[in-house]
PDB file of C-alpha atoms in Angstrom:
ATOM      1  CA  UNK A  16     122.065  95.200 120.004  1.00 69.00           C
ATOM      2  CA  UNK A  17     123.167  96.610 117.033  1.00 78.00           C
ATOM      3  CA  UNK A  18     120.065  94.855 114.779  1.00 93.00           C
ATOM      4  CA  UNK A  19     120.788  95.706 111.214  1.00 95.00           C
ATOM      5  CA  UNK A  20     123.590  97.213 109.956  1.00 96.00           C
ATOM      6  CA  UNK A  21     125.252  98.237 106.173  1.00 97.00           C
ATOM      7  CA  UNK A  22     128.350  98.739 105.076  1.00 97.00           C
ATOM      8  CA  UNK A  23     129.475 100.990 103.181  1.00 96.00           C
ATOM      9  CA  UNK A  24     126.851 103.853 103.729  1.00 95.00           C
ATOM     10  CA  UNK A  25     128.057 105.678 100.369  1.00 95.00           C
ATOM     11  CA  UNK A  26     129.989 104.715  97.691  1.00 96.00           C
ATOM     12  CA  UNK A  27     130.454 105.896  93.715  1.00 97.00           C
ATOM     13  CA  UNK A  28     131.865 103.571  91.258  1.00 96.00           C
ATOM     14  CA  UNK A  29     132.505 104.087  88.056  1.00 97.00           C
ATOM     15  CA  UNK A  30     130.448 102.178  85.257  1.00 97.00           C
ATOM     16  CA  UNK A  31     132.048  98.321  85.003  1.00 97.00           C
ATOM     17  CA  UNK A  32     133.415  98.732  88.532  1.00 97.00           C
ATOM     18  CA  UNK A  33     132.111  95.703  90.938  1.00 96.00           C
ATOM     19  CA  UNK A  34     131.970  95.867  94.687  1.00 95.00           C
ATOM     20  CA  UNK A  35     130.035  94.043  97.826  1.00 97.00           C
ATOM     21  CA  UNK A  36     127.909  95.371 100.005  1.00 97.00           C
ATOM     22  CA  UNK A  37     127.784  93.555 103.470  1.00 97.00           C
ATOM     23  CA  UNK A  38     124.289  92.959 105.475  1.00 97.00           C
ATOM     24  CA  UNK A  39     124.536  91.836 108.811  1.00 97.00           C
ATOM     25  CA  UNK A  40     122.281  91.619 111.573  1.00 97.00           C
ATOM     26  CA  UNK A  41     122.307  90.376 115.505  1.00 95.00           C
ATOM     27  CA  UNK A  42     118.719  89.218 115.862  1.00 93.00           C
ATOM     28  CA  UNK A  43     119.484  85.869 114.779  1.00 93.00           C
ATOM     29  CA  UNK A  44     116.491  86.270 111.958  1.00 93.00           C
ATOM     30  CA  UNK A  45     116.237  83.204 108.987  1.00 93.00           C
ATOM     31  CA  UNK A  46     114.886  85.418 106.691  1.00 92.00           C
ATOM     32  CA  UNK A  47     117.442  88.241 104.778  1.00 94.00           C
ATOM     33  CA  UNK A  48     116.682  90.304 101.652  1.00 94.00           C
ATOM     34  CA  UNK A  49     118.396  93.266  99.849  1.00 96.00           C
ATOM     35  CA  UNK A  50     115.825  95.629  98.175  1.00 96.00           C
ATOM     36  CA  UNK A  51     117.119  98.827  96.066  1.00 96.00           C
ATOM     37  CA  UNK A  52     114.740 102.244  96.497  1.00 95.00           C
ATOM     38  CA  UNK A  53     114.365 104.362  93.225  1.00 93.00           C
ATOM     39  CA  UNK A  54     112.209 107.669  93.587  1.00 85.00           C
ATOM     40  CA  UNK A  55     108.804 107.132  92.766  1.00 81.00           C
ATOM     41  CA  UNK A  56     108.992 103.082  92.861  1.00 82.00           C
ATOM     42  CA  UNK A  57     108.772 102.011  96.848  1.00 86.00           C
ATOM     43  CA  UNK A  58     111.568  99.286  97.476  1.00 91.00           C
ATOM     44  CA  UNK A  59     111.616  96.503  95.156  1.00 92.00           C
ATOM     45  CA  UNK A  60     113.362  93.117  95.723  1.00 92.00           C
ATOM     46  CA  UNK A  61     116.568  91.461  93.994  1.00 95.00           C
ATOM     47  CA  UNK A  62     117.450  88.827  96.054  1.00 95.00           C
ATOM     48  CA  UNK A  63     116.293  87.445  99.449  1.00 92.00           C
ATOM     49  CA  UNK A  64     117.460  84.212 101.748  1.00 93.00           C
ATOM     50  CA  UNK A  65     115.024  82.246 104.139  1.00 90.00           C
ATOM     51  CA  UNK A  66     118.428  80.852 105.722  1.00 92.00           C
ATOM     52  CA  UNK A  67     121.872  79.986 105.975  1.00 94.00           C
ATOM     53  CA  UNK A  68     123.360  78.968 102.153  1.00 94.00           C
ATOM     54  CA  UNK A  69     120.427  79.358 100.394  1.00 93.00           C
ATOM     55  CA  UNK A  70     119.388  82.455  98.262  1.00 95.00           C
ATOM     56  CA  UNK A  71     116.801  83.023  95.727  1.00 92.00           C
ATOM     57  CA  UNK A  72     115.709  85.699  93.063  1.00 92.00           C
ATOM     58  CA  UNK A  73     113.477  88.450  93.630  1.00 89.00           C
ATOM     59  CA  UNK A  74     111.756  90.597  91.184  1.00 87.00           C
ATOM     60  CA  UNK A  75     114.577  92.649  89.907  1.00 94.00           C
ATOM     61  CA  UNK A  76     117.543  90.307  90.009  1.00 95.00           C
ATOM     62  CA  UNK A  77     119.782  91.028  86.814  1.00 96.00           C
ATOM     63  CA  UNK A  78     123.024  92.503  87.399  1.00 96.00           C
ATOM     64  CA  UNK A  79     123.245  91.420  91.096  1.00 97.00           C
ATOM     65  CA  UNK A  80     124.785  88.227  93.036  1.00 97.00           C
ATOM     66  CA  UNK A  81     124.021  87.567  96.884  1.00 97.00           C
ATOM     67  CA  UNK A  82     125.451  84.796  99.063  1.00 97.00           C
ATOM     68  CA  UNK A  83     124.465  83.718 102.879  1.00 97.00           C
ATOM     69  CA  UNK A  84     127.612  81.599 103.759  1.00 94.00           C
ATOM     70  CA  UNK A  85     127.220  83.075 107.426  1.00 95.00           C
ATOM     71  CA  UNK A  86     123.610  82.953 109.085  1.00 96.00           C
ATOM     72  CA  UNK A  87     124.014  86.620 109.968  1.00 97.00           C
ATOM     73  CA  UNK A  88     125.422  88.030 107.014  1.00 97.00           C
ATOM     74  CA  UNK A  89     123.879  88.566 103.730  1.00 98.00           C
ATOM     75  CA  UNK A  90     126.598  90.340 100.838  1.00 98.00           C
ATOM     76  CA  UNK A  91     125.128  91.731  97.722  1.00 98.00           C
ATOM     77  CA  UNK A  92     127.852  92.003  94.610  1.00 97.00           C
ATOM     78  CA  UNK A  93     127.970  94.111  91.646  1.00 96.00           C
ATOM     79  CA  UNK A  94     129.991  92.229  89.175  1.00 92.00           C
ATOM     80  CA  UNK A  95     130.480  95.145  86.499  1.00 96.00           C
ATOM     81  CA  UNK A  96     128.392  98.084  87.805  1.00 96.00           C
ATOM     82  CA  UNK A  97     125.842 100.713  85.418  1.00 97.00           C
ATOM     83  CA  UNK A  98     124.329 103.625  85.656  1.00 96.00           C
ATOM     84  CA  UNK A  99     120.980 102.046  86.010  1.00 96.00           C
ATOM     85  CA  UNK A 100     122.591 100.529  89.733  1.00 97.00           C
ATOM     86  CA  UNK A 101     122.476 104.072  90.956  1.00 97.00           C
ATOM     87  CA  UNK A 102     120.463 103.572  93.780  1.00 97.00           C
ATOM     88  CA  UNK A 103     119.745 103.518  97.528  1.00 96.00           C
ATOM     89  CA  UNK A 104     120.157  99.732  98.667  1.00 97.00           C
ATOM     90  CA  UNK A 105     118.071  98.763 101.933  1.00 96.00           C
ATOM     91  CA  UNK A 106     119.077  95.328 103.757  1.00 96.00           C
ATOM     92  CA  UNK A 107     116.243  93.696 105.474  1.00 94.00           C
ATOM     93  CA  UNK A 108     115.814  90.614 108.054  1.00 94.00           C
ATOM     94  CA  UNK A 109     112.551  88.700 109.304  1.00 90.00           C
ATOM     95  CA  UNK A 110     111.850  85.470 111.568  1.00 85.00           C
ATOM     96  CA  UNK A 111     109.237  84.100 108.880  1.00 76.00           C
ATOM     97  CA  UNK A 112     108.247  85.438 104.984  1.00 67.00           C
ATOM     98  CA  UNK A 113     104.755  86.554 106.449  1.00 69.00           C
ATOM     99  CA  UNK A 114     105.924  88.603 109.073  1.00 78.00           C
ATOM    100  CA  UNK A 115     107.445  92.537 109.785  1.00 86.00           C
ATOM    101  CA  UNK A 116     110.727  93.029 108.437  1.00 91.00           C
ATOM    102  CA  UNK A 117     113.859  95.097 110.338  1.00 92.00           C
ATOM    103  CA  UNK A 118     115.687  97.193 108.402  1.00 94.00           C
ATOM    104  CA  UNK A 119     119.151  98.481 107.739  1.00 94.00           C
ATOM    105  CA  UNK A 120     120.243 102.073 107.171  1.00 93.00           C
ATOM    106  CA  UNK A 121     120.768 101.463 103.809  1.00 95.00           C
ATOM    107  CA  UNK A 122     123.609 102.393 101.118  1.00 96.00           C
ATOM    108  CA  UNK A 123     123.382 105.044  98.952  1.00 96.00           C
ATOM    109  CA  UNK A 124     125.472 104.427  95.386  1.00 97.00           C
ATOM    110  CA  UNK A 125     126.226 105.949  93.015  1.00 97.00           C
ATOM    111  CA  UNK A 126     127.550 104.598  89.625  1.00 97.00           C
ATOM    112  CA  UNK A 127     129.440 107.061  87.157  1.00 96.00           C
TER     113      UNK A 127
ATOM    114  CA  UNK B   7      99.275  87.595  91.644  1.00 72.00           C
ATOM    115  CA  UNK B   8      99.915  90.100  94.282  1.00 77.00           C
ATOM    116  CA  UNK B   9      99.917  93.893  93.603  1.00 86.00           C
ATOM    117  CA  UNK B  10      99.451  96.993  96.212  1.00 91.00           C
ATOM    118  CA  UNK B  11      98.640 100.807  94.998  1.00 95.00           C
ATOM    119  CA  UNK B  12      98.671 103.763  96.978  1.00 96.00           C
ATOM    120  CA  UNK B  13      96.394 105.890  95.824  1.00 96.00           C
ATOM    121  CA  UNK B  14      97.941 109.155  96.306  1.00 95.00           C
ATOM    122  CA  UNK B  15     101.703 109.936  95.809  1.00 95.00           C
ATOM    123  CA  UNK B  16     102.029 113.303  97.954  1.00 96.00           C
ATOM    124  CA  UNK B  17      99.045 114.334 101.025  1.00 98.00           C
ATOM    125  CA  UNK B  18      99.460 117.661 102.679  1.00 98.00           C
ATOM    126  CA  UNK B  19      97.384 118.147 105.658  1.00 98.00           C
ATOM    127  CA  UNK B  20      97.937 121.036 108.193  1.00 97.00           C
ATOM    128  CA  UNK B  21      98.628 120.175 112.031  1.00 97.00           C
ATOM    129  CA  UNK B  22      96.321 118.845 114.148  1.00 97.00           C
ATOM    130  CA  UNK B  23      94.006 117.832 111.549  1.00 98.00           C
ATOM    131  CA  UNK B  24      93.343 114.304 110.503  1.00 98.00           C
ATOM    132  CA  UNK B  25      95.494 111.853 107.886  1.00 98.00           C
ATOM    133  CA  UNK B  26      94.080 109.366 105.829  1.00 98.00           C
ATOM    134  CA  UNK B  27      96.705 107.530 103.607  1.00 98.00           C
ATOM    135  CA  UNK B  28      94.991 105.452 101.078  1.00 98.00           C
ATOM    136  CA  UNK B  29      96.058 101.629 100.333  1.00 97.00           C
ATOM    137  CA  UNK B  30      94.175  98.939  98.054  1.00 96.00           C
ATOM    138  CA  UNK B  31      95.859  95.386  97.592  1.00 92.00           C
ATOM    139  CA  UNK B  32      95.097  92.252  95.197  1.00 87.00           C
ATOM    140  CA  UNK B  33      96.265  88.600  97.021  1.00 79.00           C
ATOM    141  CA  UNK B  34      95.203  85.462  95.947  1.00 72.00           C
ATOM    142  CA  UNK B  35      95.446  84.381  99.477  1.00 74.00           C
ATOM    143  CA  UNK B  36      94.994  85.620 102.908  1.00 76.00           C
ATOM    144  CA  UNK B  37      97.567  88.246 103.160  1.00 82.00           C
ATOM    145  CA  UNK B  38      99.528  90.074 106.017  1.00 87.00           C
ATOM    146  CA  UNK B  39      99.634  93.781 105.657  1.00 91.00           C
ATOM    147  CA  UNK B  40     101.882  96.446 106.934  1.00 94.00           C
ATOM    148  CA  UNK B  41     102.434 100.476 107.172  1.00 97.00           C
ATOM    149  CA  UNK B  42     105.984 101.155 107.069  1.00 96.00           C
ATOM    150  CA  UNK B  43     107.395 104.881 108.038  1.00 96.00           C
ATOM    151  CA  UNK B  44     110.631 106.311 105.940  1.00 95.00           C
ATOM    152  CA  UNK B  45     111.907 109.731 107.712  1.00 93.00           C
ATOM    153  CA  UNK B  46     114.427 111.628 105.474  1.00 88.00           C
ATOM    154  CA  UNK B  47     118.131 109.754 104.718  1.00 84.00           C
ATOM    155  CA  UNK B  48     116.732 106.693 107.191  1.00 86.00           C
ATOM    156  CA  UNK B  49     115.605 103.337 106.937  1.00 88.00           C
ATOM    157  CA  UNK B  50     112.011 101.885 107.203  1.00 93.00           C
ATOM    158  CA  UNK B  51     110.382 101.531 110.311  1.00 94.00           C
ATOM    159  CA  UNK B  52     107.188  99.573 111.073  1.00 94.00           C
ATOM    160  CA  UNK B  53     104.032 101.084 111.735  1.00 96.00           C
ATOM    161  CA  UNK B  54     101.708  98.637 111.934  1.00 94.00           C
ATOM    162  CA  UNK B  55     100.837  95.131 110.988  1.00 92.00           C
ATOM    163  CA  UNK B  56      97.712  92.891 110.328  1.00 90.00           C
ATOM    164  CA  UNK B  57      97.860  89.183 109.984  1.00 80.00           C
ATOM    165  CA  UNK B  58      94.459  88.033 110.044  1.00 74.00           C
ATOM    166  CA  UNK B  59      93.804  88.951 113.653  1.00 73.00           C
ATOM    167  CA  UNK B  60      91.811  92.172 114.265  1.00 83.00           C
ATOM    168  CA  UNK B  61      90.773  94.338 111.813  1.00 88.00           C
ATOM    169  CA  UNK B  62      91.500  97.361 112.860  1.00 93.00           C
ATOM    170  CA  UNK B  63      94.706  97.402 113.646  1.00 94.00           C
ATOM    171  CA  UNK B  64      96.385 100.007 116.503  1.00 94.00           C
ATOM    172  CA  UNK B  65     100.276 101.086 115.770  1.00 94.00           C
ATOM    173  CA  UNK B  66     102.795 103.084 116.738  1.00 94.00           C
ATOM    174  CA  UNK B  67     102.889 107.157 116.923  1.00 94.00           C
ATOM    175  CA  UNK B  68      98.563 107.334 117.550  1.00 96.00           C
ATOM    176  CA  UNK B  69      98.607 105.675 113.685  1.00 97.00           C
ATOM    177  CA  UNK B  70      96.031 102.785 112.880  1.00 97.00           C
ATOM    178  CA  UNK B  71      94.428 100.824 110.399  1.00 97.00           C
ATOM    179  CA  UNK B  72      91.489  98.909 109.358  1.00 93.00           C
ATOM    180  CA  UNK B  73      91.643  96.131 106.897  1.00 92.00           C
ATOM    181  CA  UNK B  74      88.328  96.213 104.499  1.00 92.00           C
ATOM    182  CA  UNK B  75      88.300  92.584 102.655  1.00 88.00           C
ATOM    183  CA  UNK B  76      85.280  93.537 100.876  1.00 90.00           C
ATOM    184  CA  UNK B  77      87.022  96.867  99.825  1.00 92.00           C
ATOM    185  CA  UNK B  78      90.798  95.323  99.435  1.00 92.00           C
ATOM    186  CA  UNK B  79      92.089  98.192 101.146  1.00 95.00           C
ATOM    187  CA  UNK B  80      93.960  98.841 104.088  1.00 96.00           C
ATOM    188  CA  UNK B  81      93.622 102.672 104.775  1.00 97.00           C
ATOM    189  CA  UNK B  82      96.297 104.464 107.316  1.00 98.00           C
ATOM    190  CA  UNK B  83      95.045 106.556 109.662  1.00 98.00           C
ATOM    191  CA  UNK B  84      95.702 109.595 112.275  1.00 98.00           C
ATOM    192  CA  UNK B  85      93.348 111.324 114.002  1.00 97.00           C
ATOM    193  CA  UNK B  86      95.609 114.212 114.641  1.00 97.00           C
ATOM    194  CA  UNK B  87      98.363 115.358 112.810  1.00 97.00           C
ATOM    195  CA  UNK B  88     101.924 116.385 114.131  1.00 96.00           C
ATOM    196  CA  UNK B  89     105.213 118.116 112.323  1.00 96.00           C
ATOM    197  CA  UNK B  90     107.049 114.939 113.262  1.00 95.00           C
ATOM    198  CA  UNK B  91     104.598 112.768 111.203  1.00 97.00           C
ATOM    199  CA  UNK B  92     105.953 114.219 108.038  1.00 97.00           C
ATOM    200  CA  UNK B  93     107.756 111.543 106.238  1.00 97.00           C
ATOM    201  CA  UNK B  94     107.294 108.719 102.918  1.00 96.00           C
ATOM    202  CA  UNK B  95     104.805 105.643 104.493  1.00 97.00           C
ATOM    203  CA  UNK B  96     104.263 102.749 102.728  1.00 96.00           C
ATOM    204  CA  UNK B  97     101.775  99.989 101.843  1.00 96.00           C
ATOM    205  CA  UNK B  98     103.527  96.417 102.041  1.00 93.00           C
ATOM    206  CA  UNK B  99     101.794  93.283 100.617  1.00 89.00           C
ATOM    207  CA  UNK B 100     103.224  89.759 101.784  1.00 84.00           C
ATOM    208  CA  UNK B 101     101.672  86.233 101.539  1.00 72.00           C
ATOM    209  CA  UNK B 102     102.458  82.869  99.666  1.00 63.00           C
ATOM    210  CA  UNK B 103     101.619  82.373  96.506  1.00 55.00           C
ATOM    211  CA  UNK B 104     103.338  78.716  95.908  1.00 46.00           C
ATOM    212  CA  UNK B 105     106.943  80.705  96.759  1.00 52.00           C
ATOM    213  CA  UNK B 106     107.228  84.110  98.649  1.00 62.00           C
ATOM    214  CA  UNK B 107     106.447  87.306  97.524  1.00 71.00           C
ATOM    215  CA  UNK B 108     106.653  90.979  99.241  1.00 82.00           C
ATOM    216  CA  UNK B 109     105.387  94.158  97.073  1.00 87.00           C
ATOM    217  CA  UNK B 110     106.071  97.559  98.147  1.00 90.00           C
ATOM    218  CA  UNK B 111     103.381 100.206  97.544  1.00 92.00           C
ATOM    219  CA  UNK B 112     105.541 103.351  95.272  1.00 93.00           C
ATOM    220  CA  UNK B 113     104.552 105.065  98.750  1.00 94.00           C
ATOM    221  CA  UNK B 114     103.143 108.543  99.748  1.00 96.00           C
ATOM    222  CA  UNK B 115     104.842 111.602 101.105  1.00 96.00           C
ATOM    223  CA  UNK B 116     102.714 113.298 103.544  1.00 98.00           C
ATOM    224  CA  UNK B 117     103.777 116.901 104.232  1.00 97.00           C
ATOM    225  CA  UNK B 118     102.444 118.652 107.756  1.00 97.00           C
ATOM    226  CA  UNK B 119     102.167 122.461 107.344  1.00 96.00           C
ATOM    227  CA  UNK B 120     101.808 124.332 110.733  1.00 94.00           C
TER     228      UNK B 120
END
């Protein structure tokens, strides 16, 4: 079992740039979420999914579009990247809000 | 509302002696707690969990926890420290509160001298 995995593991991009970032796990979880890590902040949210075709807003959503057409994949997209995106982005997946949650390697971007 | 603070950004114990990692919480409801683990360039891996079971909670690595409601806080604890133990750990917050909400702790780096 592979359990969560992250592509790319780097990238740069220059500023108005987009790209997608691909989530997708094997242990069948409802549950998906992308969280970005800045130094001194934990892991905040931007967007989560408690299942297949839905998605909803977390606490730092501007700037950032998800879909969940696929049960086991969650993509995160960049329309027109900034600075500010610089980041490391951590992918996440539970069986139920309440409970532990498994996560990915993460990405680490960079935007020019 | 739900919030979590750790109360100290950076611990630095020497090996073998004990680690406390300080954690209070605000939840409007009965919430589930966690310790996660981050080891350099990786992704988080749980510690420990309580969900309204026990309250002192037993985790991975000798780590463990005891959830205070009178207190709000959810203190990590190791008896004994090791080099390995150096890493960022985090507090984690989740429960309802009429949607779904998880809050990170801005975490703690503990650093293990020999």
């Amino acid at each position: 079992n592979a359990g969560v995995t992250q592509t790319p593991k780097f990238r740069v991009l220059k500023t108005g740039q987009s790209m997608t970032l691909l989530c997708a796990q094997d242990m069948n979880h409802e549950y998906m979420y992308w969280y970005r890590q800045d130094p001194g902040m934990g892991l905040r949210l931007i967007h989560y999914s408690v299942g297949e075709g839905t998605t909803a807003k977390g606490e730092v959503p501007d700037g950032y579009n998800v879909s969940r057409l696929k049960k086991q994949n969650f993509l995160l997209g960049l329309e027109s990247a900034a600075p500010s995106q610089t980041s490391v982005y951590f992918c996440a997946t539970g069986d139920r809000g309440v409970n532990e949650q498994f996560f990915g390697p993460g990405t680490r971007l960079t935007v020019l | 509302a739900q919030s979590v603070t750790q109360l100290d950004s950076h611990v630095s114990v020497s090996e073998g002696t004990p680690v406390l990692l300080r954690c209070n919480y605000s939840s409007s409801y009965s919430p589930s707690l966690f310790w996660y683990v981050q080891h350099p360039n990786k992704g988080l891996q749980l510690l420990l969990k309580y969900t309204s079971a026990a309250t002192l909670v037993k985790g991975i690595n000798g780590f463990e926890a005891e959830f205070k409601k009178s207190e709000t806080s959810f203190h990590l604890t190791k008896p004994s420290a090791h080099m390995s133990d150096a890493a960022e750990y985090f507090c984690v917050v989740t429960g309802r509160t009429g949607g779904f909400k998880t809050i990170f702790g801005a975490g703690t780096r503990l650093f293990v001298k020999a």
